[in-house]
PDB file of C-alpha atoms and ligand atoms in Angstrom:
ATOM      1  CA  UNK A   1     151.325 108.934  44.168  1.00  0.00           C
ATOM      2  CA  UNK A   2     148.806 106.153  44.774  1.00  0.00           C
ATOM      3  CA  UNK A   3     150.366 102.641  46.373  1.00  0.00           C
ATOM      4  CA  UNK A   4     148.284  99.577  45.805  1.00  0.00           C
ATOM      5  CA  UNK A   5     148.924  96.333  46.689  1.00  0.00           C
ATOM      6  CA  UNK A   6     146.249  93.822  45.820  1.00  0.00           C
ATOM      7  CA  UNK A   7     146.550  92.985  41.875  1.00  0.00           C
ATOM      8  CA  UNK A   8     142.209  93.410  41.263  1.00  0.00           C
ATOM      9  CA  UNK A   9     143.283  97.613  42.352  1.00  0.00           C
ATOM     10  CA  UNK A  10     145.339  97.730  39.327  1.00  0.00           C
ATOM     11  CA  UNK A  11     143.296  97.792  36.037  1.00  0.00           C
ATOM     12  CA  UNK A  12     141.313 100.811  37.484  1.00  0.00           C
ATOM     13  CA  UNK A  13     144.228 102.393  38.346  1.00  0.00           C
ATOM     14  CA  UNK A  14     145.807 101.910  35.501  1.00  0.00           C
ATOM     15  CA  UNK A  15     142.548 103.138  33.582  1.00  0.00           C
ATOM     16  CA  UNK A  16     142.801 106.171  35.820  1.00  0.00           C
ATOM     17  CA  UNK A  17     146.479 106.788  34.845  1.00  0.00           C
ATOM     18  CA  UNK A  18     146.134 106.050  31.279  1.00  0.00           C
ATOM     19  CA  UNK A  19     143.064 108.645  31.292  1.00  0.00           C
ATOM     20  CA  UNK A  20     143.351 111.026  28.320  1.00  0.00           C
ATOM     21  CA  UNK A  21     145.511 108.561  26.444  1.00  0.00           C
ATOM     22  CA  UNK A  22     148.443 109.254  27.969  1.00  0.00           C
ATOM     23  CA  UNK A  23     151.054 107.108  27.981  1.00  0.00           C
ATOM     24  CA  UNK A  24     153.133 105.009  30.691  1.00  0.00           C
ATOM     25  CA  UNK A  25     156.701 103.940  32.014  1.00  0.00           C
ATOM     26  CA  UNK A  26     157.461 101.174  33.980  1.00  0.00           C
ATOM     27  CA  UNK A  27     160.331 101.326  36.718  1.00  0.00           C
ATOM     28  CA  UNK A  28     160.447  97.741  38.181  1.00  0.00           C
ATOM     29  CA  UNK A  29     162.758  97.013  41.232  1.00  0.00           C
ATOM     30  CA  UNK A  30     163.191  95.189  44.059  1.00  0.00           C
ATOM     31  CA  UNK A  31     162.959  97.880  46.496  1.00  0.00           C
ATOM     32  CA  UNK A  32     165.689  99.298  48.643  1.00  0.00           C
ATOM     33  CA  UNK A  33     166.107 102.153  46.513  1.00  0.00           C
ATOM     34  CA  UNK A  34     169.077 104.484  46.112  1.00  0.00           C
ATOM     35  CA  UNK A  35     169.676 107.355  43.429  1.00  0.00           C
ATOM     36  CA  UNK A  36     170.100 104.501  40.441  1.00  0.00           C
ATOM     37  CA  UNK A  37     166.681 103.733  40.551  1.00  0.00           C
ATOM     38  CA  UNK A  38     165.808 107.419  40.948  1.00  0.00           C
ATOM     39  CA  UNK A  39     167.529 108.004  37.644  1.00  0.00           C
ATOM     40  CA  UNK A  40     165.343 105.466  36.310  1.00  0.00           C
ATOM     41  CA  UNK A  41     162.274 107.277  37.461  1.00  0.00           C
ATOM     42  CA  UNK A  42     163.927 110.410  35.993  1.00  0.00           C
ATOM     43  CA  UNK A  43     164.493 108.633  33.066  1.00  0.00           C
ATOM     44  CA  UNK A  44     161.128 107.569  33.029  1.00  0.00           C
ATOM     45  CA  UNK A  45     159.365 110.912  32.960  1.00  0.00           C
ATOM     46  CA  UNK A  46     160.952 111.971  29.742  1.00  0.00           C
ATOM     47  CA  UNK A  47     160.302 108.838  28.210  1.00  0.00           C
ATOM     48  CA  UNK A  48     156.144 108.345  29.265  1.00  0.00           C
ATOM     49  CA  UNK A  49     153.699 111.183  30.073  1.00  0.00           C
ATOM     50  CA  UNK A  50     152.956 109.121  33.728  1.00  0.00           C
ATOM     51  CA  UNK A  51     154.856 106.382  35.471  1.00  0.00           C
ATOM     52  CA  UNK A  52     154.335 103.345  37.581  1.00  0.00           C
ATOM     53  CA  UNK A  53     156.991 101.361  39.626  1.00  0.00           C
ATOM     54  CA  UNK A  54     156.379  97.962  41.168  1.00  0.00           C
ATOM     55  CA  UNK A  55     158.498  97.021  44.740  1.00  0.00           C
ATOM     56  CA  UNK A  56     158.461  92.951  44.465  1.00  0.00           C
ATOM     57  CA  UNK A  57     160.898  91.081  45.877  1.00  0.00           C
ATOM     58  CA  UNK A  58     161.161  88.275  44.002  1.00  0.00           C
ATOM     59  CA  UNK A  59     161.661  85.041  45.111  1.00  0.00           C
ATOM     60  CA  UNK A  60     162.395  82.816  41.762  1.00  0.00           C
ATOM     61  CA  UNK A  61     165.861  84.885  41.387  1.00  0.00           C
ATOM     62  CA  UNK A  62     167.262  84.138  44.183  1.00  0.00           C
ATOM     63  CA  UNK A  63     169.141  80.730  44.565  1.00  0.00           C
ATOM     64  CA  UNK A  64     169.010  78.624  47.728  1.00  0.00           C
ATOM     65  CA  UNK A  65     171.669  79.783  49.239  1.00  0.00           C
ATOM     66  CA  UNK A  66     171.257  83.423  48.033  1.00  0.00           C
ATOM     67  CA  UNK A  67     170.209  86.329  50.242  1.00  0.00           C
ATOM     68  CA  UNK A  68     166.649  86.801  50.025  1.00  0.00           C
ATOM     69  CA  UNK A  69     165.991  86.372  53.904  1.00  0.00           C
ATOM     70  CA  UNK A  70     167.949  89.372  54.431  1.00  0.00           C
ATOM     71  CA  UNK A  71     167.449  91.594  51.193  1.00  0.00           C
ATOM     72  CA  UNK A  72     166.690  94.825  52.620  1.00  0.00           C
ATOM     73  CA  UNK A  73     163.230  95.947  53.560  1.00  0.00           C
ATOM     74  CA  UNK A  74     162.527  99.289  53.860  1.00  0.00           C
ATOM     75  CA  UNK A  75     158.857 100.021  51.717  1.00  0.00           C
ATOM     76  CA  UNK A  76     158.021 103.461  53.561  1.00  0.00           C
ATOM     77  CA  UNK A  77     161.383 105.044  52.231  1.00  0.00           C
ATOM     78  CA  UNK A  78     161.077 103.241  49.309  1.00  0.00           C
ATOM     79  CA  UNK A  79     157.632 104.615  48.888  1.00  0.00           C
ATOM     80  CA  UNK A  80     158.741 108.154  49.955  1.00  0.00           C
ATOM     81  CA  UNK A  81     161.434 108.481  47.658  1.00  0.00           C
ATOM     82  CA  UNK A  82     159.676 107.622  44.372  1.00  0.00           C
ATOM     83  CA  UNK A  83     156.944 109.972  45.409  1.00  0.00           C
ATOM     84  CA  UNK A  84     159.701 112.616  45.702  1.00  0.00           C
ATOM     85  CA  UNK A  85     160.614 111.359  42.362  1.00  0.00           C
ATOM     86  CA  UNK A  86     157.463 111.793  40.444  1.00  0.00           C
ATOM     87  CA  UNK A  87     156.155 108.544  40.430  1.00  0.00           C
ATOM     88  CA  UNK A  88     152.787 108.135  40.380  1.00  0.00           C
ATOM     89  CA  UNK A  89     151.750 104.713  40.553  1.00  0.00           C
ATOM     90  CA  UNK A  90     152.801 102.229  42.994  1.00  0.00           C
ATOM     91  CA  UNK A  91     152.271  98.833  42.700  1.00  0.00           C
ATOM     92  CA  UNK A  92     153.444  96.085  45.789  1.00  0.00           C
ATOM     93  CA  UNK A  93     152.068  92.796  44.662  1.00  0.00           C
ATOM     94  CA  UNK A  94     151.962  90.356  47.445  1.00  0.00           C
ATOM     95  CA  UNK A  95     153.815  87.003  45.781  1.00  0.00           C
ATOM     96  CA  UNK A  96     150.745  85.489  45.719  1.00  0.00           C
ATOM     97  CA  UNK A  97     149.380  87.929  43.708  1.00  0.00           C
ATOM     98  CA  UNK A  98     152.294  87.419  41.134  1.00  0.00           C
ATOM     99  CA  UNK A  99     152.393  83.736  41.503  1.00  0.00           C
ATOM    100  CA  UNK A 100     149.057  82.497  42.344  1.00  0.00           C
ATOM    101  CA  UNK A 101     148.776  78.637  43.781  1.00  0.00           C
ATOM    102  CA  UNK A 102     149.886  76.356  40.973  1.00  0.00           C
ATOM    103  CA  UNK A 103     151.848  79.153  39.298  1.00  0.00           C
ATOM    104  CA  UNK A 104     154.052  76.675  36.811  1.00  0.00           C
ATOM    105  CA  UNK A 105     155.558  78.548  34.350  1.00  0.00           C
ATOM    106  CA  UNK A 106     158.934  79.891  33.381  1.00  0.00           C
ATOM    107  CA  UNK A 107     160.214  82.436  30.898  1.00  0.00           C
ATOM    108  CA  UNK A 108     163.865  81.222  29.639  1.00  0.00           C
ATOM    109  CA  UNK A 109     166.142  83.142  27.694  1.00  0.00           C
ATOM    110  CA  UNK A 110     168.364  81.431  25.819  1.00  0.00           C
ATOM    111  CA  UNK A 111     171.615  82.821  24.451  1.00  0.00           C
ATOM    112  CA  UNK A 112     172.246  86.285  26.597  1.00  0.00           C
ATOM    113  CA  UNK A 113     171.474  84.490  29.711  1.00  0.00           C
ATOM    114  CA  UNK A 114     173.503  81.204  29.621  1.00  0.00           C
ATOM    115  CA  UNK A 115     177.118  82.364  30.101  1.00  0.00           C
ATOM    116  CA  UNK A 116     178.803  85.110  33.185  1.00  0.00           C
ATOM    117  CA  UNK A 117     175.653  85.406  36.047  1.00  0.00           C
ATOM    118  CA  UNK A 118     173.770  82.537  34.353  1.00  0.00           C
ATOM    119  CA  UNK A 119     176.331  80.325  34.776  1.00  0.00           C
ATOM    120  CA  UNK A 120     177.559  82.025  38.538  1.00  0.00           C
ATOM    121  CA  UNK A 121     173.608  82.340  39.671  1.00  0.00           C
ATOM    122  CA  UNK A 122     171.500  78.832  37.772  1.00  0.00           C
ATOM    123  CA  UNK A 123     167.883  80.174  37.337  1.00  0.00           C
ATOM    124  CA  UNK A 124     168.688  83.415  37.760  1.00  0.00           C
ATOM    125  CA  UNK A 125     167.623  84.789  34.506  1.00  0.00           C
ATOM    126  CA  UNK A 126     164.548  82.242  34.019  1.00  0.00           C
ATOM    127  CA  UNK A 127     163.065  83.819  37.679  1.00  0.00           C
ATOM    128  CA  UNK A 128     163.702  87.563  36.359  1.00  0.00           C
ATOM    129  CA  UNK A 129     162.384  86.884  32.911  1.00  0.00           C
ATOM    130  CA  UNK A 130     159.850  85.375  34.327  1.00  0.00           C
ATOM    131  CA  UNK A 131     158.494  88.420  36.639  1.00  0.00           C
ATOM    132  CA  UNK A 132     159.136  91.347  34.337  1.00  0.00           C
ATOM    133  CA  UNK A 133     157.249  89.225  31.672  1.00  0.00           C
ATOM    134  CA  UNK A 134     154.564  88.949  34.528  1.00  0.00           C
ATOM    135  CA  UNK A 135     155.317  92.660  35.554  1.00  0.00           C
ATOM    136  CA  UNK A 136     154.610  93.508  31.634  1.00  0.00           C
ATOM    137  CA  UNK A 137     152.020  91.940  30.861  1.00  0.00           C
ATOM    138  CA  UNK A 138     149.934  93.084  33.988  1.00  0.00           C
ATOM    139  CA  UNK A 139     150.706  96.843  33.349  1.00  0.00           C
ATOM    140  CA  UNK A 140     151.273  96.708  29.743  1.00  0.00           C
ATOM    141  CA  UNK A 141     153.202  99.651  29.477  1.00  0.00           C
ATOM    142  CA  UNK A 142     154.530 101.396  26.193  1.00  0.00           C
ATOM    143  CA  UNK A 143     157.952 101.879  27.721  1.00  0.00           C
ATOM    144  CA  UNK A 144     160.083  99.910  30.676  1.00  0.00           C
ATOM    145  CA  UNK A 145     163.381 100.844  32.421  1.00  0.00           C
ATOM    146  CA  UNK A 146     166.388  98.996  33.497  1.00  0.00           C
ATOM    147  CA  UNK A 147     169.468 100.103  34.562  1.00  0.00           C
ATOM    148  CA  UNK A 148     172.913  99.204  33.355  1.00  0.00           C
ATOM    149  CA  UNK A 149     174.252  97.913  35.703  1.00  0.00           C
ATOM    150  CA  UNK A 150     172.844  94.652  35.784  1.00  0.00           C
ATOM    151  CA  UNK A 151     173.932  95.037  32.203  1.00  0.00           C
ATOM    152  CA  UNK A 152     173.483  91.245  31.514  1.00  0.00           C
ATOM    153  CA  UNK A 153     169.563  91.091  32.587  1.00  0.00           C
ATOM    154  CA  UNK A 154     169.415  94.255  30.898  1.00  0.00           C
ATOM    155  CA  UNK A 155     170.184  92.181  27.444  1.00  0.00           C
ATOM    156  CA  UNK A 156     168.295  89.116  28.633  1.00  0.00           C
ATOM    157  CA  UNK A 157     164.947  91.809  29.213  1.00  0.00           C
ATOM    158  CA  UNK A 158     165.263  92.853  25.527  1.00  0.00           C
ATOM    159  CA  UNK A 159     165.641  89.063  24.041  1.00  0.00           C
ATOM    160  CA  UNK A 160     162.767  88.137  25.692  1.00  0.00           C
ATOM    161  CA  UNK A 161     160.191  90.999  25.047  1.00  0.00           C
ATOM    162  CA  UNK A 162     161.508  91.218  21.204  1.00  0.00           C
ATOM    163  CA  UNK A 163     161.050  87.249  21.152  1.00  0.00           C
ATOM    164  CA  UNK A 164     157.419  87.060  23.199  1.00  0.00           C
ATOM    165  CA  UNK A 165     156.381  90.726  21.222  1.00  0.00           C
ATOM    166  CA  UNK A 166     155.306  92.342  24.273  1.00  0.00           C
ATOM    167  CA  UNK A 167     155.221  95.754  22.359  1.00  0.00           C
ATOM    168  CA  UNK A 168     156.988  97.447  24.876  1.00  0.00           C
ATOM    169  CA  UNK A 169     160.331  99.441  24.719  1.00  0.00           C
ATOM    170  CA  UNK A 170     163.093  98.579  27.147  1.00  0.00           C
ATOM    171  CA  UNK A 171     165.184 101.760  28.173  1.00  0.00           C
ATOM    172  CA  UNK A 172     168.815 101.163  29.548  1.00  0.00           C
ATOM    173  CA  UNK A 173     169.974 103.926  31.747  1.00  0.00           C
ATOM    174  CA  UNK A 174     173.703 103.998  33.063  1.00  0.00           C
ATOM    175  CA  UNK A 175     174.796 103.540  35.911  1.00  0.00           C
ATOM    176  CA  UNK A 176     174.744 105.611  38.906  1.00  0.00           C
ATOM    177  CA  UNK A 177     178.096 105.584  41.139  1.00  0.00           C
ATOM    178  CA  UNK A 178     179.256 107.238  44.719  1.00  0.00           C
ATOM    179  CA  UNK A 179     181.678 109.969  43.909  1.00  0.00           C
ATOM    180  CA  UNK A 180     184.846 107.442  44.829  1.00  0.00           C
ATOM    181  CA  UNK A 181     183.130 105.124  42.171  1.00  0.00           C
ATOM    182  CA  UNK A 182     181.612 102.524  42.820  1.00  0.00           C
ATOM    183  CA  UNK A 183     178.489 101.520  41.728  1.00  0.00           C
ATOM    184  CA  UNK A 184     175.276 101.850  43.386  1.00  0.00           C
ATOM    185  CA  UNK A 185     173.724  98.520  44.245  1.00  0.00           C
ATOM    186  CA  UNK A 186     171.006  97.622  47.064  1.00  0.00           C
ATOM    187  CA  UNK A 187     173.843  95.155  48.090  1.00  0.00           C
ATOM    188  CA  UNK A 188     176.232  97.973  49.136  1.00  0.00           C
ATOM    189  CA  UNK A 189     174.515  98.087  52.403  1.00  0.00           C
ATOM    190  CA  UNK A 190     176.297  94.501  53.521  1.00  0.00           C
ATOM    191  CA  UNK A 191     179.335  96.114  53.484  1.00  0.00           C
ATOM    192  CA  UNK A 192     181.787  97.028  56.087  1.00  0.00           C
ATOM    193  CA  UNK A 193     183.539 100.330  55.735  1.00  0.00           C
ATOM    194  CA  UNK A 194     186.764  98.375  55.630  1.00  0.00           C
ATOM    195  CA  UNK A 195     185.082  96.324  52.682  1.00  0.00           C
ATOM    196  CA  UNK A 196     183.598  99.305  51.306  1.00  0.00           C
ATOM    197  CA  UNK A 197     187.159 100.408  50.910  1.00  0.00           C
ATOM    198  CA  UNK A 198     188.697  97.523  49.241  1.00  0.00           C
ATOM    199  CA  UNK A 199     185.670  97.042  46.959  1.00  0.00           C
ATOM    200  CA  UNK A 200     186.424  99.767  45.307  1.00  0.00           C
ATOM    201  CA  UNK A 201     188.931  97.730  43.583  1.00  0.00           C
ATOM    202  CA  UNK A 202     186.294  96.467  41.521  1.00  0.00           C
ATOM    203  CA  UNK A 203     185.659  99.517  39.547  1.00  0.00           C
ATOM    204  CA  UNK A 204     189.135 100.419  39.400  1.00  0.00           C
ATOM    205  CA  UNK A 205     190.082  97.260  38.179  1.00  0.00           C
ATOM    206  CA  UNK A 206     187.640  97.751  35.045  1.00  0.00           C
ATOM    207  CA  UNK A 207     188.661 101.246  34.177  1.00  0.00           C
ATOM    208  CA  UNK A 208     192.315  99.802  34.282  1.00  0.00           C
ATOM    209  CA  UNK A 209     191.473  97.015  32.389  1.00  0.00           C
ATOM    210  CA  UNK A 210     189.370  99.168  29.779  1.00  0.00           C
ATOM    211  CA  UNK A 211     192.439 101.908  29.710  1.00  0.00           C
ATOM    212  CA  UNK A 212     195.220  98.645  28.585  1.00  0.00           C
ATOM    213  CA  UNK A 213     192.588  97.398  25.907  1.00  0.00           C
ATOM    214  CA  UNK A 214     192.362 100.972  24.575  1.00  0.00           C
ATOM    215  CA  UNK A 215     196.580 101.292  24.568  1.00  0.00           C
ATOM    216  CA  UNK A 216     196.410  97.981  22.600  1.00  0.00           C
ATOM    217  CA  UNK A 217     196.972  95.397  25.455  1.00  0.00           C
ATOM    218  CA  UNK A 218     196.430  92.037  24.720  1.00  0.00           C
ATOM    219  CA  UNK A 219     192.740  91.207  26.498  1.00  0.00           C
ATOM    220  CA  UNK A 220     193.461  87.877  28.149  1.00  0.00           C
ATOM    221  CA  UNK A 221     196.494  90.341  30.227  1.00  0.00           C
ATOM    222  CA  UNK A 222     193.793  92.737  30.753  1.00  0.00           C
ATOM    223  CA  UNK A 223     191.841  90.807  32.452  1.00  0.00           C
ATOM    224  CA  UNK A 224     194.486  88.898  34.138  1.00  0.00           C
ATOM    225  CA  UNK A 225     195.804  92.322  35.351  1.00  0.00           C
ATOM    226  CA  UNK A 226     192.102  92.853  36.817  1.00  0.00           C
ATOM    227  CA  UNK A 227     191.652  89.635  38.403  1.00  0.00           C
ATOM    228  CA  UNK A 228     195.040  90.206  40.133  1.00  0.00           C
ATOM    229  CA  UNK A 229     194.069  93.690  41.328  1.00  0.00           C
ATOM    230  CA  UNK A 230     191.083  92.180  42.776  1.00  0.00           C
ATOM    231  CA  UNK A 231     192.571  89.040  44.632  1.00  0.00           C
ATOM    232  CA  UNK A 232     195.304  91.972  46.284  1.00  0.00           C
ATOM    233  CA  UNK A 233     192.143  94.352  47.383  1.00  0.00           C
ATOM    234  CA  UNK A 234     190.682  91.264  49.407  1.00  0.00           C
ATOM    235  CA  UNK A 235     188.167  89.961  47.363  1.00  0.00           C
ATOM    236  CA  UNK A 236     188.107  86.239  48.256  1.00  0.00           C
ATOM    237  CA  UNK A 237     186.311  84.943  45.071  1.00  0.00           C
ATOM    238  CA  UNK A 238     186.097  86.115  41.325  1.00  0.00           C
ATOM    239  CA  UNK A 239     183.744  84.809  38.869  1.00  0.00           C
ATOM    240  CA  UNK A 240     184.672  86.176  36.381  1.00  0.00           C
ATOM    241  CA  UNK A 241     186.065  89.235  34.420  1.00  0.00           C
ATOM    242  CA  UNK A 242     185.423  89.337  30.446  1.00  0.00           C
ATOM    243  CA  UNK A 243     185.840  91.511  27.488  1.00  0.00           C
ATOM    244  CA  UNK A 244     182.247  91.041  25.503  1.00  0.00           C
ATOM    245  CA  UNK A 245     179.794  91.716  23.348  1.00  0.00           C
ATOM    246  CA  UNK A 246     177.756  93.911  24.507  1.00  0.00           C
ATOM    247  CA  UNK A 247     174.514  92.819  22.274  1.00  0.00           C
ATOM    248  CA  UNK A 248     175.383  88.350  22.394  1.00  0.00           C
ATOM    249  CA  UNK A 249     177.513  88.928  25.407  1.00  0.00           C
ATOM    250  CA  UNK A 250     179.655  86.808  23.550  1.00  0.00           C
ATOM    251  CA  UNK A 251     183.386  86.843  24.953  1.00  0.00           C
ATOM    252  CA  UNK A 252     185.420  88.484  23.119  1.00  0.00           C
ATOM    253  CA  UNK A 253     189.591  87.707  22.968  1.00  0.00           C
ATOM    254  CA  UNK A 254     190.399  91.097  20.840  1.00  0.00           C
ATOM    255  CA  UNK A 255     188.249  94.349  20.557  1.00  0.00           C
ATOM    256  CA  UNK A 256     185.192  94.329  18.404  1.00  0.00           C
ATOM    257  CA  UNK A 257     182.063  96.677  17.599  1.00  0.00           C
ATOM    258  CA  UNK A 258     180.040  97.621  21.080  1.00  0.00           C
ATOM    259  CA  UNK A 259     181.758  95.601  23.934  1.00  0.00           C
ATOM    260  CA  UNK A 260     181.671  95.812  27.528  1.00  0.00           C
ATOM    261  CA  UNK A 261     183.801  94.518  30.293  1.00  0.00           C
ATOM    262  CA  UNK A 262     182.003  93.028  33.193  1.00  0.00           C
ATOM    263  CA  UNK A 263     182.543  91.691  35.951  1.00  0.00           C
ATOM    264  CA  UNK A 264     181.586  89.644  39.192  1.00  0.00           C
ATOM    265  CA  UNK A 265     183.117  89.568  42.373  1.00  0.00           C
ATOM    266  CA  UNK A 266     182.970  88.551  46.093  1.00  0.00           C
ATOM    267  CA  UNK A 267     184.055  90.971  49.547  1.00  0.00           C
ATOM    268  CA  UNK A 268     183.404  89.449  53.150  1.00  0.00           C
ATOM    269  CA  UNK A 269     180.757  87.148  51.696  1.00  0.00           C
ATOM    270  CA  UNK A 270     178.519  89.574  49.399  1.00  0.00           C
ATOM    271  CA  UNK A 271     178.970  89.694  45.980  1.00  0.00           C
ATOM    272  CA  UNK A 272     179.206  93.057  43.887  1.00  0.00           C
ATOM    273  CA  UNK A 273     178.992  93.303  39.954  1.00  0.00           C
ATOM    274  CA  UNK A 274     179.950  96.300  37.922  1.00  0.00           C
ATOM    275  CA  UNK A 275     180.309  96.989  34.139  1.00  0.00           C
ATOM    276  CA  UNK A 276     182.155  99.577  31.832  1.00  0.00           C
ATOM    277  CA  UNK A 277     181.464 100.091  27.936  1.00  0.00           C
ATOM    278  CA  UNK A 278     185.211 100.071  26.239  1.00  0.00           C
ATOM    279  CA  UNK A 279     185.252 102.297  23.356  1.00  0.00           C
ATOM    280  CA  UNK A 280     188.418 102.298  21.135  1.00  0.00           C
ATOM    281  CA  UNK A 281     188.994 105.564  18.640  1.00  0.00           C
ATOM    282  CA  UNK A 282     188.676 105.328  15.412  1.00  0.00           C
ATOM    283  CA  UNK A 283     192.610 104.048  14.743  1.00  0.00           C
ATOM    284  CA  UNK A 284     192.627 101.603  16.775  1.00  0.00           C
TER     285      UNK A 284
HETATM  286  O1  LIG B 301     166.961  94.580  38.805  1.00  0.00           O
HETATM  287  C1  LIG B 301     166.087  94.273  39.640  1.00  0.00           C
HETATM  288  O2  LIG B 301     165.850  94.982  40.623  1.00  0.00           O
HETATM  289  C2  LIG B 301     165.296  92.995  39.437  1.00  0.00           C
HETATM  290  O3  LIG B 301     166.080  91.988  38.879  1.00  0.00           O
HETATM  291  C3  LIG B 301     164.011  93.215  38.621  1.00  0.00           C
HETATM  292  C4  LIG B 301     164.319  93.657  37.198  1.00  0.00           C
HETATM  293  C5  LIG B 301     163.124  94.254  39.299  1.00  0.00           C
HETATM  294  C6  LIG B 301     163.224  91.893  38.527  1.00  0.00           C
HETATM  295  O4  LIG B 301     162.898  91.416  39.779  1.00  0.00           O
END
């Protein structure tokens, strides 16, 4: 695997790469990997004959009072893993190199982005929108992979390349959990063990919720049901829990086509999201 880091090494690299006419994935993350991003490099190889992942910690997600002082560092593992993985281009862009001196522009997303983490996180969307348009358009790859458990950005990443026809595909894969369930997420590692334990309540709480929406349940006492699972396990705020659509990300008050229930919760300060897809047989 080759690591660059200076944005004038990519285009040869890329040439190098692309050699052949062979095709390319792009895994972008944040760093602090775990096996969900792995799965997206897995992912990746079936879906390109070479792939490149970017580490950039991006600084126009994160709100002002957000945690990107502390996000976790850890570029040599990071590095080691995707090698392990079969990666074979790695690209750590200094944030000047993605946002040059006078850098003025945002991507915004209307629709997908506006209700749920748009409304809990203002900006959020516009600074991830913004980078994997960036992220795009400097490696111009035929495919891209997200995975779904930021299910929202997930949506908001296909909006915007189908609106700005960036020619790319956008992969979702699912999401990768511990064996006890919950999901994997580079913000895991704030935990406690104690709050490791009670977050656990999060998952639980969808796959309840999901399982009293399937019996015919009434979705408001779903979620209701949820919320109150959640408050009991410790967590000290809930922003929300929500039946929707799982293109619009709509709400939705009774079951309809592809949904989703998501939600987005905080345990001793850090906040954890998780999803589930609800899927009702055919009588129901
Ligand atoms: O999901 C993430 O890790 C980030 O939001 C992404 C897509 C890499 C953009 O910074």
């Amino acid at each position: 695997m080759q690591t660059i880091r200076e944005a004038n090494q990519l285009p040869s690299a890329l040439v190098a790469l692309r050699a052949g006419g062979r095709s390319l994935a792009l895994v972008p993350t944040m760093g602090a990997l775990h096996a969900g991003h792995l799965a997206l490099v897995e992912q990746a190889k079936r879906a390109a004959q070479r792939v490149a992942a970017t580490i950039f910690i991006n600084p126009l997600q994160f709100g002002a009072n957000e945690d990107l002082g502390r996000y976790p560092r850890q570029e040599r593992a990071d590095a080691a893993m995707l090698e392990q993985a079969g990666c074979d281009l790695l690209w750590i862009p200094p944030p000047e190199a993605v946002y040059p001196p006078g850098f003025a522009t945002r991507v915004s997303v209307a629709g997908p982005s506006e209700r749920w983490e748009g409304e809990a996180r203002p900006g959020h969307f516009d600074g991830v929108a913004t980078v994997v348009a960036k992220l795009l358009c400097a490696v111009r790859p035929e495919v891209a992979l997200f995975g779904e458990k930021d299910f929202q950005q997930l949506a908001v990443i296909r909006r915007m390349t189908l609106d700005l026809q960036l020619g790319v595909e956008i992969i979702g894969v699912p999401i990768v959990r511990d064996a006890d369930g919950l999901a994997l997420s580079s913000r895991n590692a704030y935990l406690s063990n104690d709050q490791r334990e009670r977050a656990l309540a999060l998952p639980g709480a969808l796959k309840e919720a999901a399982g009293m929406i399937q019996s015919g349940a009434a979705v408001g006492e779903a979620i209701e049901q949820a919320k109150a699972r959640l408050g009991e396990a410790g967590f000290e705020r809930i922003d929300y829990v929500a039946l929707v659509d799982a293109q619009s990300l709509e709400p939705l008050d009774r079951p309809a086509g592809a949904m989703r229930l998501i939600a987005a919760a905080a345990i001793g300060g850090t906040r954890l999201i998780d999803n589930l897809a609800v899927e009702m047989d055919a009588q129901s």
